[in-house]
Every structure is written in structure tokens, then in C-alpha cells.
Coordinates of C-alpha atoms in Angstrom, one line a residue:
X1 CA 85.4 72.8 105.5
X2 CA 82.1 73.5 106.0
X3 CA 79.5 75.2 102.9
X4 CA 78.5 78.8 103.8
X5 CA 75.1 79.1 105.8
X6 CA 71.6 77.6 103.8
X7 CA 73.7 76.7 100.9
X8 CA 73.8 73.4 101.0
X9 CA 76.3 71.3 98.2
X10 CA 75.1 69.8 95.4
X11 CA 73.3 66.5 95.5
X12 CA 75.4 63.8 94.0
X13 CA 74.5 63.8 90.0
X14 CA 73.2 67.2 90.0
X15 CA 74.5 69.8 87.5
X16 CA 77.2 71.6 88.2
X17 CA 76.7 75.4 89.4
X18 CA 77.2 78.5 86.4
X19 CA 78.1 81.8 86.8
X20 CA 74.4 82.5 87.3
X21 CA 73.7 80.2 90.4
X22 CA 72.9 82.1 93.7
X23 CA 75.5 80.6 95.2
X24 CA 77.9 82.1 92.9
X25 CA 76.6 85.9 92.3
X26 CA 77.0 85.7 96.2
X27 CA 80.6 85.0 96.1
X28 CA 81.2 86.8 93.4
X29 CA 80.4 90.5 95.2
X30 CA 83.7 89.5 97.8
X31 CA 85.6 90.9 95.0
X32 CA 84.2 93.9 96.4
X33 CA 85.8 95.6 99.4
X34 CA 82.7 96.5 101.0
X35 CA 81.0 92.7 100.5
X36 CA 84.2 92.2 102.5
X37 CA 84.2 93.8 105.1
X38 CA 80.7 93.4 105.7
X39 CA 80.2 89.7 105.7
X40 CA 83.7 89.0 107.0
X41 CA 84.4 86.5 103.6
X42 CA 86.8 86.4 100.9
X43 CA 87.7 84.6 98.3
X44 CA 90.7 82.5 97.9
X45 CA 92.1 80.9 94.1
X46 CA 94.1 77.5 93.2
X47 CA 95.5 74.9 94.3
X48 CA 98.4 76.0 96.3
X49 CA 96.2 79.0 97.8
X50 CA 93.5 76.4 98.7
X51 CA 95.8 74.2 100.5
X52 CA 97.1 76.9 103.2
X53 CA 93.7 78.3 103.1
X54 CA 92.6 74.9 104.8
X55 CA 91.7 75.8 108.1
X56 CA 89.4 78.6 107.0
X57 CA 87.7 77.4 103.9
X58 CA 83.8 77.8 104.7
X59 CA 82.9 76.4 100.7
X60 CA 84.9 75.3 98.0
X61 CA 84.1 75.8 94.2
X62 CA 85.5 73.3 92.3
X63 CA 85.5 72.4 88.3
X64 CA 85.7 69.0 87.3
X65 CA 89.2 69.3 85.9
X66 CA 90.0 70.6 89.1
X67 CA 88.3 67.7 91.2
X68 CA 90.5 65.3 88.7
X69 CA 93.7 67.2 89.6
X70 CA 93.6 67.9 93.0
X71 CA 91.5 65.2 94.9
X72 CA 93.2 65.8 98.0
X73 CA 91.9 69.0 98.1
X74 CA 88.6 68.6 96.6
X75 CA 86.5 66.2 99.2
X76 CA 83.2 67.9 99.9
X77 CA 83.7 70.8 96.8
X78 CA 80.6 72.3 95.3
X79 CA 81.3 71.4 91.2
X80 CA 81.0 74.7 89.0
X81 CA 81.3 74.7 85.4
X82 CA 84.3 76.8 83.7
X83 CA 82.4 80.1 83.0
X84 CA 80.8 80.0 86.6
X85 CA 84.5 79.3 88.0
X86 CA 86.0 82.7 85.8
X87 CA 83.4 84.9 87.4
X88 CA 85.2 84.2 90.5
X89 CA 88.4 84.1 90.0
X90 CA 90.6 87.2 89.1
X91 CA 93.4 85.6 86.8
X92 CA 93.3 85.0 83.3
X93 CA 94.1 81.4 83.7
X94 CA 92.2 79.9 86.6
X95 CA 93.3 76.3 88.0
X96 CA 90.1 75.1 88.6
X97 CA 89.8 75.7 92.6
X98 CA 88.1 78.7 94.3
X99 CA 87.4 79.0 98.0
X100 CA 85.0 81.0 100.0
X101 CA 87.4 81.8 103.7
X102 CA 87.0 83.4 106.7
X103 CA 88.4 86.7 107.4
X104 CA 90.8 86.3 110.8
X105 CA 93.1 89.2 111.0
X106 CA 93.4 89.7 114.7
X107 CA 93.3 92.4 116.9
X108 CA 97.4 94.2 117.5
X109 CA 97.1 93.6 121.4
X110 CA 96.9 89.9 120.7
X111 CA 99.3 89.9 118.3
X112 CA 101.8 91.9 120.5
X113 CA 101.0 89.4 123.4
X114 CA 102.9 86.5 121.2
X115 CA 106.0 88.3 121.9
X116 CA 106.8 88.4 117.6
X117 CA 110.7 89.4 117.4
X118 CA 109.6 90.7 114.1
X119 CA 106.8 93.1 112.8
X120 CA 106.4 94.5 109.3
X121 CA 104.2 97.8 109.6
X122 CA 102.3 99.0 106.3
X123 CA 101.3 102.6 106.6
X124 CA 98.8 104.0 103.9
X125 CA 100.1 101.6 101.9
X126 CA 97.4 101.0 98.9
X127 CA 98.5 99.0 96.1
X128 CA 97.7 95.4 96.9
X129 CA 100.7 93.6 94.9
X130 CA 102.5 95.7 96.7
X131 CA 101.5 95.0 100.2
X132 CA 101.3 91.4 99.1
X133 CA 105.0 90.8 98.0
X134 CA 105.7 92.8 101.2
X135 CA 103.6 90.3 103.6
X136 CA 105.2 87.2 101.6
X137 CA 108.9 88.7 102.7
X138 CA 108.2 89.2 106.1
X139 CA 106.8 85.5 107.0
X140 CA 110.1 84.8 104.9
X141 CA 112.2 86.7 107.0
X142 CA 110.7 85.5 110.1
X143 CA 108.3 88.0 110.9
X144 CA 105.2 87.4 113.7
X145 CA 103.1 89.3 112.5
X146 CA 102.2 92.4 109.4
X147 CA 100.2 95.2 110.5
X148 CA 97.9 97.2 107.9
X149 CA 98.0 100.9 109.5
X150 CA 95.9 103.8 108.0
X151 CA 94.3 103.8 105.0
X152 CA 96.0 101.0 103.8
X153 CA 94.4 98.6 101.5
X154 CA 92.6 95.3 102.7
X155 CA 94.4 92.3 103.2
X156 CA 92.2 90.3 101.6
X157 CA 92.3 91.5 98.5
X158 CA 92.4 89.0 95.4
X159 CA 95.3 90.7 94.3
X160 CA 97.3 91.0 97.6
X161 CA 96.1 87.2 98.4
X162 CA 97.5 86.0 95.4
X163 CA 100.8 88.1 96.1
X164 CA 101.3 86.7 99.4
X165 CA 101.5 83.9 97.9
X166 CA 100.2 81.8 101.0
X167 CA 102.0 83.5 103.4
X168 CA 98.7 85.6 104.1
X169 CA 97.4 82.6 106.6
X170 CA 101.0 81.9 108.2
X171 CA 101.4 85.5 109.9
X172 CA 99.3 87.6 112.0
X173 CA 97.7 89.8 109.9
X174 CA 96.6 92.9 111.7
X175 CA 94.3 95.9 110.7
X176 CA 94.4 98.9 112.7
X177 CA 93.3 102.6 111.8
X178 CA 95.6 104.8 113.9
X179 CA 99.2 104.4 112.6
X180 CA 100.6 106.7 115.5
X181 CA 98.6 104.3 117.9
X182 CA 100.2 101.2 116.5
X183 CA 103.7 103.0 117.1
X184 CA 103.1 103.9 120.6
X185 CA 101.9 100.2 121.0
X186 CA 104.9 99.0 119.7
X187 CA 107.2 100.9 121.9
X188 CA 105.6 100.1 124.7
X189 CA 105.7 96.3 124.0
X190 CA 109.5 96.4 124.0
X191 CA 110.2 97.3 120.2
X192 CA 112.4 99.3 118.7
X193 CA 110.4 101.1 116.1
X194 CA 111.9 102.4 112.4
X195 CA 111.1 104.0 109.8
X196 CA 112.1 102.7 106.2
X197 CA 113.0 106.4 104.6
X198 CA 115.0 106.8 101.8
X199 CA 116.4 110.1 103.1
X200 CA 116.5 109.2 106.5
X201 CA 119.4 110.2 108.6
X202 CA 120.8 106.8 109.7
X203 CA 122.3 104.4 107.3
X204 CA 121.2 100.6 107.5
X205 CA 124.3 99.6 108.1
X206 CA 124.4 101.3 111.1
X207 CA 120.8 101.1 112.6
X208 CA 120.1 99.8 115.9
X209 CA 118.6 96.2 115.1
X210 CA 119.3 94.7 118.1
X211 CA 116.3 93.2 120.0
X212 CA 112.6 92.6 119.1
X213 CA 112.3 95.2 115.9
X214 CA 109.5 97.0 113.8
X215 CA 110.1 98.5 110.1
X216 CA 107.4 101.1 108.7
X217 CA 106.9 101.1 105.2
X218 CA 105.3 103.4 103.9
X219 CA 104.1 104.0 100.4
X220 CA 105.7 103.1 96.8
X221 CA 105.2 107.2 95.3
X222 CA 105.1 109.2 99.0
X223 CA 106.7 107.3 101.2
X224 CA 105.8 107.7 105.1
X225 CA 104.3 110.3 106.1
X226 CA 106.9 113.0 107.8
X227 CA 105.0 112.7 111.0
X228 CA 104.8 109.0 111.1
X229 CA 108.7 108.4 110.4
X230 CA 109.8 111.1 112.9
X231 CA 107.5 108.9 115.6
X232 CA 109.9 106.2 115.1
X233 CA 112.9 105.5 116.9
X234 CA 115.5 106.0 113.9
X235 CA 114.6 107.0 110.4
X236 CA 116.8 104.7 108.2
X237 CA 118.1 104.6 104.6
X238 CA 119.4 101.8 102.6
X239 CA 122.5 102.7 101.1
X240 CA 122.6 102.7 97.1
X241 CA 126.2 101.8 95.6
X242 CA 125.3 102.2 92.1
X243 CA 123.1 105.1 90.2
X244 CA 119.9 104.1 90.9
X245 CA 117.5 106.2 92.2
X246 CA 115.7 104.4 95.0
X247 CA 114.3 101.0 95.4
X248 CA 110.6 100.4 95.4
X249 CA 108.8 99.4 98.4
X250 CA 109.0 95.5 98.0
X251 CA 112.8 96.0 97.8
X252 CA 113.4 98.2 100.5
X253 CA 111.1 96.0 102.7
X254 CA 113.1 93.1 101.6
X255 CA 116.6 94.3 102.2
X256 CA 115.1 95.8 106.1
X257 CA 113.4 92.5 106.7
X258 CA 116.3 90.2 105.9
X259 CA 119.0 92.6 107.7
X260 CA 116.8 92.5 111.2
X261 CA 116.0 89.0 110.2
X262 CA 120.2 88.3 110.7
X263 CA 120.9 90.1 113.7
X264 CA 118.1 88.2 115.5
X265 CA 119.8 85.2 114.1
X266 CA 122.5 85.5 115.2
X267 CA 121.3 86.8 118.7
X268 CA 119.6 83.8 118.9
X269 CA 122.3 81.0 118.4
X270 CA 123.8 83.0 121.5
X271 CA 121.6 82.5 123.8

């Protein structure tokens, strides 16, 4: 780790930073989009987030409580006192650890060019616990890499970080503002492309998930939009058996996910 540009840590005795200190006001606006996007930064909270976080951690906030818990995690840390430590971190109980990262979502040729067998697409899709729960399924499922299409909301949201639940730095994470361009990408890379729909015309049991596959999600209320999902190769519906209405997005991803996630299984022990 290394402590974000002219800030340099704390001399050993000094008093530890409050929610007033520079340093902290200045991490504090990456809990703003916009600060975001602008100074490629975001912030990253606890211990377990922390530790994937590893490789791009440019400063580490650090209570003392948290220094005495985690020392493994903590060499180098800037200390902050409690109150500086909850104006940075967005949960109600904090564990004491708050890092300042690197953005490195990379761009969907390079991505592509790994050859994933796997690729969850989120189209417009805005809530961030949402997209989170969805990103942690896919690296469980196996999945190379999760694509943010549209107007979707920003990976690196507190809340979608937090929802990933680490999984945000163990996938390629991908941001691209032309859905219908990420389709046409996809097909051309080999993929067959479809389209999570719960009216869709073929059944999951039934859809082709043979070979390297992407899913599009689309949004919890809407849905994809008509044009998106008729771009895909097949638009498919998980079957319900009971009398619910519908599953919600992280679900539906989940059930999509872990049904493409067997039949390259399988495929694979064949070869």
C-alpha cells in the first residue's frame, strides 16, 4: 500500500486524524459518484473488504481498536479516531478499517480477450445492492467477468462494494455505455447471448447453454428493455412451480448463473 499523493502518514506519536482532518474530508467526497469518477478512488470498509482490496489499497484509515484486531492488515495505516472513521464509513457499525483503492474496471475488449466461459451483463440496472448480490453470484458461479451496460449504477459504490462482498476485486468488472454494443461484442467473441425475461419465449430448461455463455439482466421493476432482449440470441424464462409471481433480479440471476455454471461443468470434465 502506498498513502494517496502529498499526504503523508502520521508521524509515530502523533494524534490520530478526526473527521475534520484534510485527509479525511478528501476521502470522504468518494462517497460521491462524481468524486468517483473523477479522481478514479473509492472507498473500501472492514476487515474482510480490506483484505481482498490488498492489491489496490492506496491509504488505509485505521482506529486503534482496529490496529489491535487486525495487525495483519494494519502495517503502514494512518490511525483515525471513531468519529473520523464513521464519516467514512457507510454502515452503522463500522469495524474499524477503511481503505482509499484504486478504480480498475477494465475495458470489455480486454476482458473478452481472456476467453471468460462466463459473463454476467447488467443493463440499466441501478440499485447497487442489487448489482452487488448479482456480481457476488457470478464470481460464484464461475463467471470471468460482470459487465455494467447503460445507465447502470457504479461499481464502486459503497453499497454495491459491500454487496459483493469481495467478489468485486476477483472478476473483471467492466463499464461500458452502449448495451447493444456490448451484445454485438459478445456475439462476435464466440458467445451465445440471452436475455433473462420473465416472459420470454424459451423455458430455462430448455435454453441453449452450451458453450461460452452471456445472461442480461436487466432491471428489478422494468426488466430489459424490449429492444435489448430481442438483440439476444434467445429470450429465456425461469419456470415458476408454485404461485409466486416472479423472482427478483438477484434470484433470477442466481438460478441463470448456476444453470450455465453446470453445463460448462460438465462440458469441462469431458474434455
Amino acid at each position: 500500500m502506498r498513502p494517496l499523493p502529498e499526504t503523508p502518514a502520521l508521524r509515530p506519536g502523533a494524534a490520530p486524524l478526526t473527521q475534520r482532518s484534510p485527509r479525511v474530508v478528501a476521502a470522504r467526497r468518494l462517497q460521491r459518484r462524481r468524486e468517483r469518477d473523477e479522481t478514479g478512488r473509492f472507498l473500501v470498509e472492514g476487515p474482510q473488504a480490506v483484505r481482498e482490496a490488498s492489491a489496490h489499497i492506496e491509504e488505509l484509515f485505521a482506529t486503534p481498536k482496529g490496529v489491535a484486531a487486525h495487525p495483519e492488515l494494519t502495517a503502514g495505516a494512518t490511525l483515525i479516531n471513531d468519529a473520523g472513521l464513521g464519516a467514512l464509513a457507510e454502515t452503522v457499525n463500522p469495524q474499524g478499517l477503511v481503505a482509499v483503492c484504486r478504480t480498475f474496471d477494465v475495458p470489455l475488449f480486454e476482458a473478452l480477450a481472456k476467453r471468460p466461459r462466463l459473463v454476467a451483463v447488467l443493463a440499466e440496472v441501478r440499485d447497487p445492492g442489487n448489482a452487488g448480490t448479482v456480481l457476488r453470484t457470478a464470481d460464484a458461479a464461475g463467471a470471468g467477468a460482470v459487465i455494467f451496460a447503460g445507465d447502470a449504477v457504479d461499481p464502486y459504490n459503497g453499497k454495491a462494494v459491500r454487496a459483493s462482498a469481495g467478489s468485486l476485486f476477483h472478476v473483471d468488472v467492466v463499464r461500458e455505455e452502449d448495451p447493444f454494443h456490448v451484445v454485438k461484442a459478445l456475439r462476435d467473441n464466440g458467445f451465445t447471448v440471452l436475455a433473462a425475461d420473465g416472459y420470454g419465449s424459451v423455458s430455462l430448461y430448455d435454453a441453449p447453454l452450451s458453450g461460452p455463455t452471456a445472461w442480461l439482466f436487466g432491471t428489478e421493476a422494468h426488466g430489459l428493455p424490449p429492444e435489448l432482449a430481442d438483440a439476444a440470441d434467445a429470450r429465456v424464462h425461469v419456470p415458476l412451480h408454485g404461485r409466486a409471481e416472479s423472482l427478483n433480479l438477484a434470484a433470477a440471476a442466481a438460478v441463470c448463473l448456476y444453470a450455465s455454471a453446470r453445463v460448462l461443468s460438465i462440458e469441462e470434465r469431458s474434455l
